[in-house]
Amino acid sequence: MLSGVSRVTAMEGSRHLSALTGSPVHLKCENLQRTGSFKLRGAYVRIAGLRPEQRAAGVVAASAGNHAQGVALASSLLGVRSTVFMPVGAPLPKVAATQEYGAEVVMHGQVVDETLAAAQEYADRTGAVFIHPFDHRDIIAGQGTVGLEILEQCPEVRTILVGIGGGGLAAGVAVAVKALRPDVKVIGVQAAGAAAYPPSLKAGHPVSIDNPVTMADGIKVGRPGDVPFHIIGELVDDVRTVSEDALSSALLLCLERAKLVVEPAGCSPVAALLSEPGLYGNGPVVAVLSGGNVDPLLLQRVLRHGMVAAGRYLSLRLRVADRPGALAGLLGGVVSGGCERVGRESRTDRSAARAHGGGGGTAPGDQGPGALRRGRAVAARRGIRGGRLRPVRTTTTTAVTVVDAHAGRVTPEFQGVAGVPVV
């Protein structure tokens, strides 16, 4: 059904991750799929299975990004009218892409829950078929084709790592893989701040969590889907959680080492490998990179976060005496530590020189080593005799950003370099 619709995405080896874990590690690059994620697979299977009268009524979906684009393209390929509700504030590139794939986009709600409610109300009012992002068997069946491709491309695989939000992708991969290779472990990965599956599996039924928080918006789901929950509970071997630091470090690694742009949710399997590499040393591992639709502004913030987490990026705010050579000494210390100065901002605070016994002093704009000399000249012109001038006291607050050129750890050892504290 998906032949000529979705791509058979590449499987790339990772020498760095292989060395880290002690086993061959391969990356299943669904970030290179059409629309930039695996979502097209499930959306196409779901819409293709509609009856003619359902297709005539059109489809409606709610999403902040990947599902929206998958539904839009699948609908266009099948000649079905689509309406996609997106939350106000959704990244503009994702909104534009959804429109370009042929969907009518309606901006509604501040959070995804409000957007979902609006889409469901639209479906009830118009008769359009609501296309859920993960809680339907056809959606899960479509996502399962990722698992089939993994077995064809890496038949010796022993462990598959896949991110979990609502659970559609993990459930589909588990069904496909376990049917053909029950010996293969399927391990789900969730962001620690949005991990609804561990408490749900413990309780034996889907449990909602309040206010999930994570940079990985693609897996930021507060409650497991009913259909995928039961599949995951039966077939997925384990569900691990990863920190925000691990997610950003994984994104940075994919970009630097694999030359792949991957969104934070898509990096979650790599984050699991970085967090606990010793757990995956029993054979070839496949990490599913589920998507690459990342907003450029978010990418910039996450990359900086990843470099900080890896000890490769440090911002220092220093108070430096405004004397010749002070700033040069500071920056020299940065360079001698094997780092590169990539940015500097300065603000000078000064107290004006005053003449005791008169109204003399330096001009408001004067500062630096010549201020005392200029202050005395002013005092002389004003007829001040024998007056004593306090020297101008100036300090410069300097923000210095340093990056370790050798990808080692940056430590704040620069605070004594110019005899000044870190503020």
C-alpha atoms as one frame of an Amber mdcrd trajectory, in Angstrom:
protein
   0.000   0.000   0.000   2.817   2.420   0.807   4.913   1.566  -2.247   5.578
   4.811  -4.093   4.120   6.818  -1.210   6.646   6.638   1.622  10.374   6.178
   1.212  12.399   3.233   2.409  14.581   5.437   4.569  18.306   4.924   4.985
  20.004   2.911   7.710  23.253   4.620   8.703  25.944   3.152  10.938  27.381
   5.211  13.787  31.024   4.549  14.673  30.862   6.828  17.686  27.826   5.148
  19.236  29.177   1.717  18.330  32.401   2.439  20.199  30.440   3.838  23.140
  28.162   0.811  23.536  30.523  -1.928  22.389  27.991  -3.125  19.786  27.211
  -2.038  16.214  24.709   0.825  16.274  22.629   1.802  13.250  20.378   4.836
  12.802  17.037   4.366  11.010  16.628   7.766   9.382  12.907   8.542   9.412
  13.930  12.190   9.655  14.603  11.824   5.901  11.088  10.524   5.229   8.654
  12.575   3.133   7.212  15.363   5.333  10.227  14.906   7.616   8.870  12.152
   9.869   7.305   8.675  10.016   3.791  10.136  10.347   2.989   9.877   6.630
   2.971   6.076   6.894   0.134   5.795   9.397  -1.861   8.717   8.029  -1.877
   7.257   4.510  -2.955   3.770   5.662  -5.739   5.267   7.787  -7.139   7.550
   5.085  -6.747   4.947   2.321  -8.947   2.624   4.374 -11.910   5.019   4.492
 -15.108   4.174   2.653 -16.031   6.339  -0.372 -18.701   8.263   1.550 -16.192
   8.962   4.343 -13.637  10.263   1.870 -16.291  12.523   0.384 -16.878  14.070
   3.815 -13.189  14.916   4.178 -10.841  14.422   7.099  -9.803  16.574  10.038
  -6.772  16.350  12.324  -5.141  18.288  15.140  -1.395  18.610  15.512   1.418
  21.041  16.216   3.546  19.685  13.391   4.443  16.187  12.193   0.989  14.567
  12.185  -0.410  17.682  10.526   2.002  17.372   7.616   1.483  13.610   7.314
  -2.311  13.988   7.114  -2.039  16.887   4.670   0.185  15.017   2.207  -1.653
  11.694   2.536  -4.974  13.428   1.872  -3.612  15.215  -1.186  -2.211  11.971
  -2.609  -5.607  10.288  -2.138  -7.671  13.218  -3.376  -9.369  13.797  -0.011
 -10.128  17.247   1.416  -8.303  17.856   4.701  -8.615  20.384   7.506  -5.891
  20.594  10.135  -6.266  22.430  13.430  -2.993  23.757  14.832  -2.401  25.609
  18.113  -1.817  29.339  18.014   1.940  29.798  18.212   2.809  26.633  16.278
   6.150  27.081  14.469   5.563  29.012  11.250   7.637  26.635   9.069   5.370
  23.732  10.122   2.230  25.761   9.461   3.515  26.751   6.013   4.516  23.165
   5.161   1.089  21.836   6.162  -0.584  24.382   3.897   1.773  23.599   1.029
   0.867  19.895   1.295  -2.726  20.886   0.584  -4.514  21.144   3.928  -6.715
  23.990   5.124  -5.127  25.137   8.372  -7.189  26.518  11.253  -5.286  28.115
  14.127  -7.081  27.452  17.413  -6.168  27.047  21.075  -3.065  27.757  23.089
  -2.299  24.112  23.875  -2.758  20.889  21.908  -5.635  19.700  24.131  -7.694
  22.737  23.116  -6.783  22.149  19.488  -7.836  18.497  19.685 -11.184  19.468
  21.218 -11.812  21.970  18.422 -10.965  19.381  15.754 -13.298  16.828  17.345
 -16.107  19.404  17.496 -15.519  20.190  13.808 -15.753  16.469  12.975 -19.028
  16.121  14.908 -20.482  19.199  13.229 -19.427  18.539   9.618 -19.186  14.756
   9.406 -15.470  14.866   8.558 -13.495  11.844   9.754 -11.190  12.608  12.660
  -7.691  11.194  12.070  -6.144  10.526  15.457  -2.336  10.816  15.606  -1.795
   7.453  17.342  -4.940   5.870  18.836  -6.192   3.785  15.898  -5.203   0.361
  14.561  -4.722   1.596  10.987  -2.340   4.304  12.197  -0.381   1.693  14.165
  -0.305  -0.664  11.170   1.174   2.058   8.973   3.865   2.923  11.508   4.703
  -0.787  11.757   6.255  -0.667   8.287   9.247   1.000   9.951   9.830  -2.263
  11.829   9.570  -4.339   8.649  12.181  -2.166   6.947  14.508  -2.513   9.941
  14.386  -6.316   9.709  15.143  -6.176   5.975  17.981  -3.670   6.298  19.560
  -5.102   9.463  18.515  -8.757   9.775  21.026  -9.364  12.578  19.439  -6.703
  14.823  19.074  -7.616  18.497  17.642  -4.407  19.999  15.441  -1.637  18.579
  15.100   1.691  20.384  12.086   3.852  19.522  10.686   7.020  21.048   7.240
   6.990  22.653   4.720   9.802  22.879   1.198   8.450  22.528   2.661   5.107
  21.471   1.644   4.599  17.834   5.147   4.156  16.412   6.413   1.925  19.229
   3.278  -0.241  19.086   3.521  -0.623  15.306   7.218  -1.497  15.361   6.650
  -4.001  18.189   3.790  -5.783  16.381   5.752  -6.081  13.123   9.060  -7.107
  14.674   7.757  -9.532  17.288   5.640 -11.345  14.678   8.757 -12.195  12.674
  11.572 -12.013  15.243  10.279 -12.506  18.802  13.885 -12.630  20.033  14.471
  -8.965  19.141  14.082  -6.565  22.052  11.950  -3.475  21.446  12.645  -0.711
  23.965  10.623   2.474  24.181  12.111   5.822  25.218  10.301   8.761  26.803
  11.395  12.185  27.978  11.544  12.138  31.788   9.384  15.260  32.010   6.619
  13.722  29.885   6.795  10.046  30.809   3.211   8.811  31.027   3.968   5.182
  30.169   5.940   4.026  33.255   3.155   4.940  35.734   0.510   3.672  33.300
   2.198   0.296  32.859   2.585   0.028  36.617  -1.111   0.821  37.141  -2.234
  -1.504  34.355  -4.213   1.189  32.524  -3.515   4.563  30.880  -2.762   7.257
  33.444  -2.693  10.974  32.718   0.165  13.151  33.934  -0.271  16.847  34.643
   1.703  19.460  32.752   4.225  17.372  30.798   7.337  19.456  30.206  10.041
  18.677  27.658  11.803  20.225  24.679  10.778  17.093  22.721   7.345  18.316
  21.678   6.866  15.352  19.337   6.620  12.976  22.329   5.102  15.411  24.834
   1.865  13.497  25.386   0.129  13.500  28.755  -1.756  10.215  28.387  -1.061
   6.986  26.456  -3.478   6.023  23.711  -5.829   3.195  24.652  -5.018   1.050
  21.611  -1.210   1.391  21.650  -1.087   1.071  25.441  -2.285  -2.526  25.414
   0.089  -3.456  22.584   3.064  -1.836  24.286   2.211  -3.485  27.599   2.243
  -6.884  25.897   5.059  -6.602  23.354   7.518  -3.843  24.312  10.289  -5.187
  26.530  11.051  -2.014  28.480  10.412   1.736  28.592  13.343   3.983  29.547
  13.344   7.706  30.320  15.945  10.307  29.363  16.766  13.780  30.666  16.648
  17.081  28.794  20.457  17.221  28.895  20.615  13.816  27.231  18.140  14.883
  24.537  20.088  18.014  23.647  23.398  16.127  23.693  21.884  13.528  21.355
  20.691  16.202  18.926  24.161  17.736  18.917  25.773  14.338  18.306  23.464
  13.577  15.365  24.293  16.923  13.803  28.053  16.832  14.373  28.859  13.138
  13.907  26.104  11.799  11.631  25.452  15.082   9.744  21.726  14.602  10.365
  19.237  17.240  11.469  16.947  15.483  13.962  14.298  16.992  16.222  14.531
  16.411  20.001  11.788  13.743  19.978  13.545  11.920  17.157  16.794  11.932
  19.159  15.327  10.167  22.190  16.703   6.695  21.241  20.185   8.192  20.832
  19.747   9.933  24.197  19.047   6.510  25.746  22.283   5.147  24.264  24.254
   8.098  25.614  22.665   7.808  29.063  23.170   4.077  29.614  25.520   2.709
  26.944  26.296  -0.417  28.940  22.751  -1.738  28.573  23.060  -2.310  24.831
  26.210  -4.355  24.393  24.565  -7.651  23.428  24.346  -7.237  19.689  23.457
  -4.830  16.883  21.227  -1.943  17.960  18.927   0.131  15.742  17.869   3.586
  16.964  14.861   5.007  15.127  15.304   8.720  14.362  11.600   9.412  14.081
  11.644  12.955  12.700  13.637  16.001  11.682  11.102  18.831  11.735  12.741
  21.223  14.173  12.085  24.947  14.269  15.315  26.889  13.582  14.940  29.003
  16.720  14.421  25.901  18.848  17.373  24.226  17.143  19.608  27.140  18.123
  18.544  26.910  21.780  18.824  23.131  21.924  22.281  23.123  20.362  23.495
  25.604  22.958  21.893  23.492  25.693  23.611  20.408  24.293  27.014  22.100
  24.280  26.518  23.266  27.861  25.488  19.748  28.908  28.614  18.353  27.242
  30.824  20.921  29.000  31.718  22.616  25.740  29.998  25.974  26.107  30.291
  28.409  28.982  29.141  31.977  29.550  30.988  34.007  32.181  30.070  37.430
  33.517  33.175  39.088  34.976  33.938  42.427  36.590  37.276  43.609  35.234
  39.292  46.609  36.462  39.462  49.147  33.645  43.224  49.286  33.294  45.515
  48.566  30.368  45.880  44.865  29.679  43.104  43.658  32.001  40.791  42.428
  29.262  43.717  41.078  27.240  44.805  39.093  30.276  41.338  37.659  30.673
  41.055  36.612  27.045  44.607  35.286  27.102  43.568  32.993  29.913  40.638
  31.786  27.864  42.866  31.027  24.886  45.533  29.331  26.997  42.830  26.992
  28.317  42.347  25.607  24.812  39.172  27.595  24.208  37.984  30.015  21.610
  36.405  33.344  22.429  33.236  33.528  20.403  31.510  36.506  21.917  31.982
  39.433  24.282  29.730  42.187  25.603  30.942  44.936  27.932  29.392  47.587
  30.156  31.563  50.137  31.984  30.647  51.411  35.466  32.600  54.435  36.689
  32.714  56.930  39.523  33.855  60.425  38.474  36.949  62.010  39.969  36.231
  64.866  42.351  38.454  67.717  43.567  38.363  68.258  47.338  37.851  71.978
  47.969  36.146  72.844  44.664  33.773  71.810  41.950  36.312  70.345  39.540
  36.193  66.859  38.124  36.363  64.860  34.981  34.007  65.279  32.157  31.170
  62.715  32.280  32.514  60.821  29.319  36.090  60.528  30.582  37.364  57.146
  31.702  40.493  55.040  31.604  44.118  55.738  32.550  44.091  59.372  31.302
  41.158  60.397  33.493  43.294  61.512  36.454  45.492  63.720  34.272  42.501
  65.306  32.554  40.790  65.850  35.900  43.791  67.778  37.215  43.783  69.953
  34.094  40.127  70.806  34.664  40.818  71.678  38.274  43.710  73.949  37.260
  41.568  75.843  34.757  38.953  76.405  37.428  41.498  77.934  39.828  41.571
  75.091  42.276  44.834  75.188  44.185  46.107  72.384  46.338  42.973  70.360
  45.772  43.354  66.590  45.835  41.650  64.499  43.198  40.410  60.996  43.804
  41.251  58.933  40.734  38.442  57.728  38.502  37.481  54.212  39.523  36.144
  52.244  36.574  35.223  48.624  36.211  33.976  46.816  33.161  31.416  44.053
  33.410  32.297  41.708  30.581  30.258  38.750  29.367  32.553  36.240  27.687
  31.333  33.147  25.849  33.911  30.403  25.412  33.825  27.170  23.480  36.293
  24.332  23.926  37.865  23.740  20.522  38.749  20.163  21.441  35.289  19.087
  22.613  36.537  18.582  26.160  35.056  20.037  29.303  35.119  23.777  29.975
  35.545  24.729  33.606  35.220  28.238  35.093  38.919  28.619  35.875  39.124
  32.106  34.406  37.822  34.029  37.408  41.301  34.807  38.739  42.837  35.581
  35.375  42.379  39.354  35.658  42.070  39.442  39.416  38.291  39.703  39.201
  35.376  37.572  40.381  32.731  35.834  38.363  29.492  37.738  38.895
